[in-house]
Amino acid sequence: METLMVDRVHSSLRLFMHRNAIFLCERLCAQFPSETNVQLLATCYLHNNQPYAAYHILKGKKLPESRYLFATSCFRMNLLREAEETLCPVNEPNMEVPSGATGHYLLGVIYRCTGRISAAAEQFTQALTLDPLLWSAYEELCILGIAEDTDECFSESTALRLQQEHTSTPTLVKSNFANENRVLSSRVSASLRDISPKQIKQLHANNIAEVSGYPHVRPTALHVQNSSTSNVPQFDTPSPTAAQTSSIMPPPLFRNVHAYQNTISGDAPTKQKANGVNQPLRRKYMDEARLKKVSGRLFNSDSTSIPRRSERLKDTATNSNSNTSQFGGNGTGHSSGSRYEVIDEMWTDNISGTSSSVSTADGRSFEQDKAERILLQDSKLALGIRELLGLFRTLGEGFRLSCLFKCQEALEVYRKLPESQFNTGWVLCQVGKAYFELVDYLEADRYFELAHRLSPCTLDGMDIYSTVLYHLNEEMRLSYLAQELISIDRLSPQAWCAVGNCFALRKDHETALKNFQRSVQLDSRFAYAHTLCGHEYSALEDYENSIKFYRCALQVDERHYNAWYGLGVVYLRQEKFEFAEHHFRRAFQINPRSSVLMCYLGMALNSLKRNKEALEMMEKAIAADKKNPLPKYQKALILLGLQKYQEALDELERLKEIAPHESSMYALMGKIYKQLNILDKAVFCFGIALDLKPPAADLAIIKW
Amino acid sequence: MESDAEEAAAAGAPGAGRLKGSPELTVDADMREMAKTAAWSVSSCKAGNGVAALRDDNLDTYWQSDGAQPHLVSIQFQKKVQLQLVVLYVDFKLDESYTPSKISIRAGDGFHNLKEIKTVELAKPVGWVHISLSGADPLETFIHTFMLQIAILSNHLNGRDTHIRQIKIYGPRPNPVPAQPFHFTSREFMTYSTIR
């Protein structure tokens, strides 16, 4: 009855019948109280968005899965300290973090939320090593600005490791000998696929029953390196290459191998709770295997390539981390540590000199067919893993570069994607974001629009899109976007950001502020909402509050350079020039390519009277982005302050060609002419300035 | 624009044009309401119709004075500000003899040195009455002051007390880009002028 109930609960969960699942599970727990059932009930509660219920029933449980579920419920209820305590108890520093990669990821997120960046980074790296396909961990590392190169994270060795895991997991599940052969050959094929085709040919050429045991060796070695806790004796089973047409192992030896196979598969996935379970099983297999080995030896003359295999095992063991091209060392016999000596011992007594392949006609063809089929399956698996990792490599690299604000490079990387992947919401939003950082709002607009059209329900990048429209002064489209987003999801912070931007564009700062505050309420970990609130307070001249909100944004995400910029502007207005310079510099350090930031930094330096540096900064800004007229204007302003009138005029003349319709430019020219006492030109310039309709404040100044 | 017309009417000799009031509040985009953080006080009021009614954005609630003329509304700012426009909402049809007819606007540093800067007369106004504070000279577009006082000197039909439903004070917007002598007008400049 218990299994029946568990099965029903699982199927209810799968089909989203949460209340049904909860009811059944509660009956299950009442009837068969066990921690696994309690975990299942907690899972049901979490699916049904009732983390408090899960919290209540899991409090105090010690099993790793329970601890993970408890930590998740604490996290959802915002009880970060308890979550952390569960995942990583202070009193027991050696306790493993439960649930492997995801546990580390959760712990990393908690550390990030509580401000411990380096610890968070450590946890994310750990999570990524344990499970290279955990994209979120890599994403978090990028956001923290310290992700490694994707070539290292999603490299060949991770591909191999993944393959190992994926082919081993079936063996774990079906731990009875029922499908030994299949397992065996899957191992074989997996290993074979590790090797490049030319190496397989080499195998063929050697006409030896290749020991594909080395893939077992390799991953185990890898795992040994990765996991500090695997202290299991690394018995490597030489496994026959059933796929090799040239050699098929006889059934008894098959079973032999399989026994060890299981042991290996038990080792291979690290940090899986089944580890503990596997230990006793393994020993049993080993004993059986030994028996069988002996019997096999008695009844089979082959044990053929076993010595060769073992040697090859050693070879490959040493080459464990390198790419497969190093395979082929044939019996060079360097030992790779004590773990393989065991194998030596095991097999030395089996060494018989024959190198002919084993041939027992009976089971051979049958095995061969089955093995071939499975080889095909697993070759697909290996190929699939490689493809996935390739995709991750491109996406990861693009994301990493855009987080480091190297936007041009990021764009190039994204363009390498196949069209089907490129035309998806996420990628297009990232591309749009990259253009946004490059201050190329038109392109950004184009891409964001495409993204929104292709997947109207992706809300993630829409807050940036609304900012782009704000910059482009597109009132209509911005209000349309805002309406749409609200109708899609009233409870998403991005939608309210868009609405706020809409009001901000009309200079209705109070309503904009209200909307941004709503956005903050909906998700207090959304840094951009805080920054936008800060901007609005700043526009309302409420500097205290704006500083407060900018600081909140920085608490959430220290690399949010908009917040640093905002603080700089506030201090500039308050004439605290030192502070302003410091904050602009921090923003500049995070995003060193933005010409606008350089411009502001120059302005701050100018206010501090460090004119040389200011001019240098302006030059840099001008060089960084030819289309940005502002640095030139600022440069002219600085030169005016230094009383270098002619140079200032030259600068402004150059500027006139780029932006001929800017009233402030003519006003400045007029001012300079007035200083130089060339009054007719001054009047002329002021006249043009007036024609271009400046706001009233300027009118007063211009009309002197 | 409405406001321009009103300004033109009032920009002549003080009190020359009689203001009528317009049903809509239309203000130039480059002006903003300045008195949100100011201290408002009135010379007298009836219970339930106090100074808060002047700032509640509700045209149904009004301030009713309860004393001798002139009735005064004083607005004190935290720092010296530039002001350009005063807008009042009054309604002759509803308030009749409570509707102000002669209004004087004074400015200064405090209660002790207020000086009259503008006087206007209203003629049965219904709606928003715009009173510009600018002088004829372009240099006098704004007044710089710590305090503004709106004095109701007389009402229509010689009423004693007055009703005012809403008052708003406008001044220029600050430059969104700090430390600049001039505003930016063209799209190219504005796109690159801030980071949001």
PDB file of C-alpha atoms in Angstrom, chain A residues 439 441 470-471 501 504 507 510 528 535-536 541 562 565 572-573 596 600 603 625 627-630 633-634 659 661-664 667 695-696 698 703, chain B residues 29-30 32 36 79 82 84 138-139 141-142 172-196:
ATOM      1  CA  VAL A 439      24.342  53.415 -25.247  1.00  0.00           C
ATOM      2  CA  TYR A 441      19.448  52.704 -27.816  1.00  0.00           C
ATOM      3  CA  TYR A 470      12.482  56.252 -21.774  1.00  0.00           C
ATOM      4  CA  HIS A 471      15.811  57.337 -23.178  1.00  0.00           C
ATOM      5  CA  ASN A 501       9.308  54.844 -16.228  1.00  0.00           C
ATOM      6  CA  ALA A 504       8.927  59.536 -15.100  1.00  0.00           C
ATOM      7  CA  LYS A 507       8.028  64.255 -15.391  1.00  0.00           C
ATOM      8  CA  GLU A 510       5.683  61.331  -7.561  1.00  0.00           C
ATOM      9  CA  TYR A 528      17.121  48.022 -10.386  1.00  0.00           C
ATOM     10  CA  HIS A 535      16.519  58.399  -9.292  1.00  0.00           C
ATOM     11  CA  GLU A 536      12.998  59.623  -8.631  1.00  0.00           C
ATOM     12  CA  GLU A 541      15.330  66.791  -4.704  1.00  0.00           C
ATOM     13  CA  ASN A 562      23.747  52.657 -11.948  1.00  0.00           C
ATOM     14  CA  TYR A 565      26.386  56.634 -10.588  1.00  0.00           C
ATOM     15  CA  LEU A 572      27.585  66.389  -7.157  1.00  0.00           C
ATOM     16  CA  ARG A 573      24.357  68.297  -6.598  1.00  0.00           C
ATOM     17  CA  VAL A 596      28.774  58.640 -20.097  1.00  0.00           C
ATOM     18  CA  TYR A 600      30.615  62.395 -15.335  1.00  0.00           C
ATOM     19  CA  MET A 603      32.803  66.614 -14.471  1.00  0.00           C
ATOM     20  CA  ASP A 625      32.199  56.719 -28.158  1.00  0.00           C
ATOM     21  CA  LYS A 627      28.602  59.516 -31.183  1.00  0.00           C
ATOM     22  CA  ASN A 628      28.449  60.984 -27.727  1.00  0.00           C
ATOM     23  CA  PRO A 629      28.399  64.760 -28.000  1.00  0.00           C
ATOM     24  CA  LEU A 630      28.460  65.359 -24.294  1.00  0.00           C
ATOM     25  CA  TYR A 633      30.608  69.905 -24.661  1.00  0.00           C
ATOM     26  CA  GLN A 634      31.962  69.284 -21.195  1.00  0.00           C
ATOM     27  CA  ALA A 659      24.727  68.099 -33.039  1.00  0.00           C
ATOM     28  CA  HIS A 661      20.370  71.671 -33.005  1.00  0.00           C
ATOM     29  CA  GLU A 662      21.470  72.038 -29.477  1.00  0.00           C
ATOM     30  CA  SER A 663      20.556  75.289 -27.867  1.00  0.00           C
ATOM     31  CA  SER A 664      22.923  74.968 -24.945  1.00  0.00           C
ATOM     32  CA  ALA A 667      24.347  79.552 -25.613  1.00  0.00           C
ATOM     33  CA  PRO A 695      13.313  76.193 -21.319  1.00  0.00           C
ATOM     34  CA  ALA A 696      12.491  79.319 -19.400  1.00  0.00           C
ATOM     35  CA  ASP A 698      17.846  79.514 -19.919  1.00  0.00           C
ATOM     36  CA  LYS A 703      18.617  87.516 -22.512  1.00  0.00           C
TER      37      LYS A 703
ATOM     38  CA  ALA B  29       6.130  71.447 -19.005  1.00  0.00           C
ATOM     39  CA  ASP B  30       9.253  73.141 -17.850  1.00  0.00           C
ATOM     40  CA  ARG B  32       7.001  72.250 -11.533  1.00  0.00           C
ATOM     41  CA  LYS B  36       5.241  70.567  -1.431  1.00  0.00           C
ATOM     42  CA  LYS B  79      15.493  77.715   1.134  1.00  0.00           C
ATOM     43  CA  GLN B  82      12.720  80.662  -7.846  1.00  0.00           C
ATOM     44  CA  GLN B  84       7.185  81.896 -11.563  1.00  0.00           C
ATOM     45  CA  PRO B 138      13.468  88.853 -19.139  1.00  0.00           C
ATOM     46  CA  LEU B 139      15.787  89.087 -16.174  1.00  0.00           C
ATOM     47  CA  THR B 141      11.174  85.861 -15.124  1.00  0.00           C
ATOM     48  CA  PHE B 142      11.461  84.498 -11.649  1.00  0.00           C
ATOM     49  CA  PRO B 172      11.388  76.197 -13.001  1.00  0.00           C
ATOM     50  CA  ARG B 173      12.650  72.640 -13.088  1.00  0.00           C
ATOM     51  CA  PRO B 174      16.210  72.023 -12.036  1.00  0.00           C
ATOM     52  CA  ASN B 175      18.587  70.817 -14.706  1.00  0.00           C
ATOM     53  CA  PRO B 176      18.519  67.013 -14.769  1.00  0.00           C
ATOM     54  CA  VAL B 177      22.233  67.090 -15.463  1.00  0.00           C
ATOM     55  CA  PRO B 178      24.035  68.568 -12.505  1.00  0.00           C
ATOM     56  CA  ALA B 179      26.509  71.419 -12.685  1.00  0.00           C
ATOM     57  CA  GLN B 180      25.456  72.723 -16.071  1.00  0.00           C
ATOM     58  CA  PRO B 181      24.878  76.324 -17.047  1.00  0.00           C
ATOM     59  CA  PHE B 182      22.262  75.492 -19.627  1.00  0.00           C
ATOM     60  CA  HIS B 183      19.573  72.917 -20.232  1.00  0.00           C
ATOM     61  CA  PHE B 184      19.927  70.428 -23.036  1.00  0.00           C
ATOM     62  CA  THR B 185      17.311  70.463 -25.692  1.00  0.00           C
ATOM     63  CA  SER B 186      18.273  68.191 -28.526  1.00  0.00           C
ATOM     64  CA  ARG B 187      17.642  64.468 -28.511  1.00  0.00           C
ATOM     65  CA  GLU B 188      21.319  63.586 -29.016  1.00  0.00           C
ATOM     66  CA  PHE B 189      22.396  65.468 -25.952  1.00  0.00           C
ATOM     67  CA  MET B 190      19.609  64.212 -23.791  1.00  0.00           C
ATOM     68  CA  THR B 191      20.173  60.577 -24.705  1.00  0.00           C
ATOM     69  CA  TYR B 192      23.725  60.709 -23.517  1.00  0.00           C
ATOM     70  CA  SER B 193      23.200  63.065 -20.661  1.00  0.00           C
ATOM     71  CA  THR B 194      22.176  60.625 -17.951  1.00  0.00           C
ATOM     72  CA  ILE B 195      22.375  57.018 -17.007  1.00  0.00           C
ATOM     73  CA  ARG B 196      19.185  55.590 -15.672  1.00  0.00           C
TER      74      ARG B 196
END
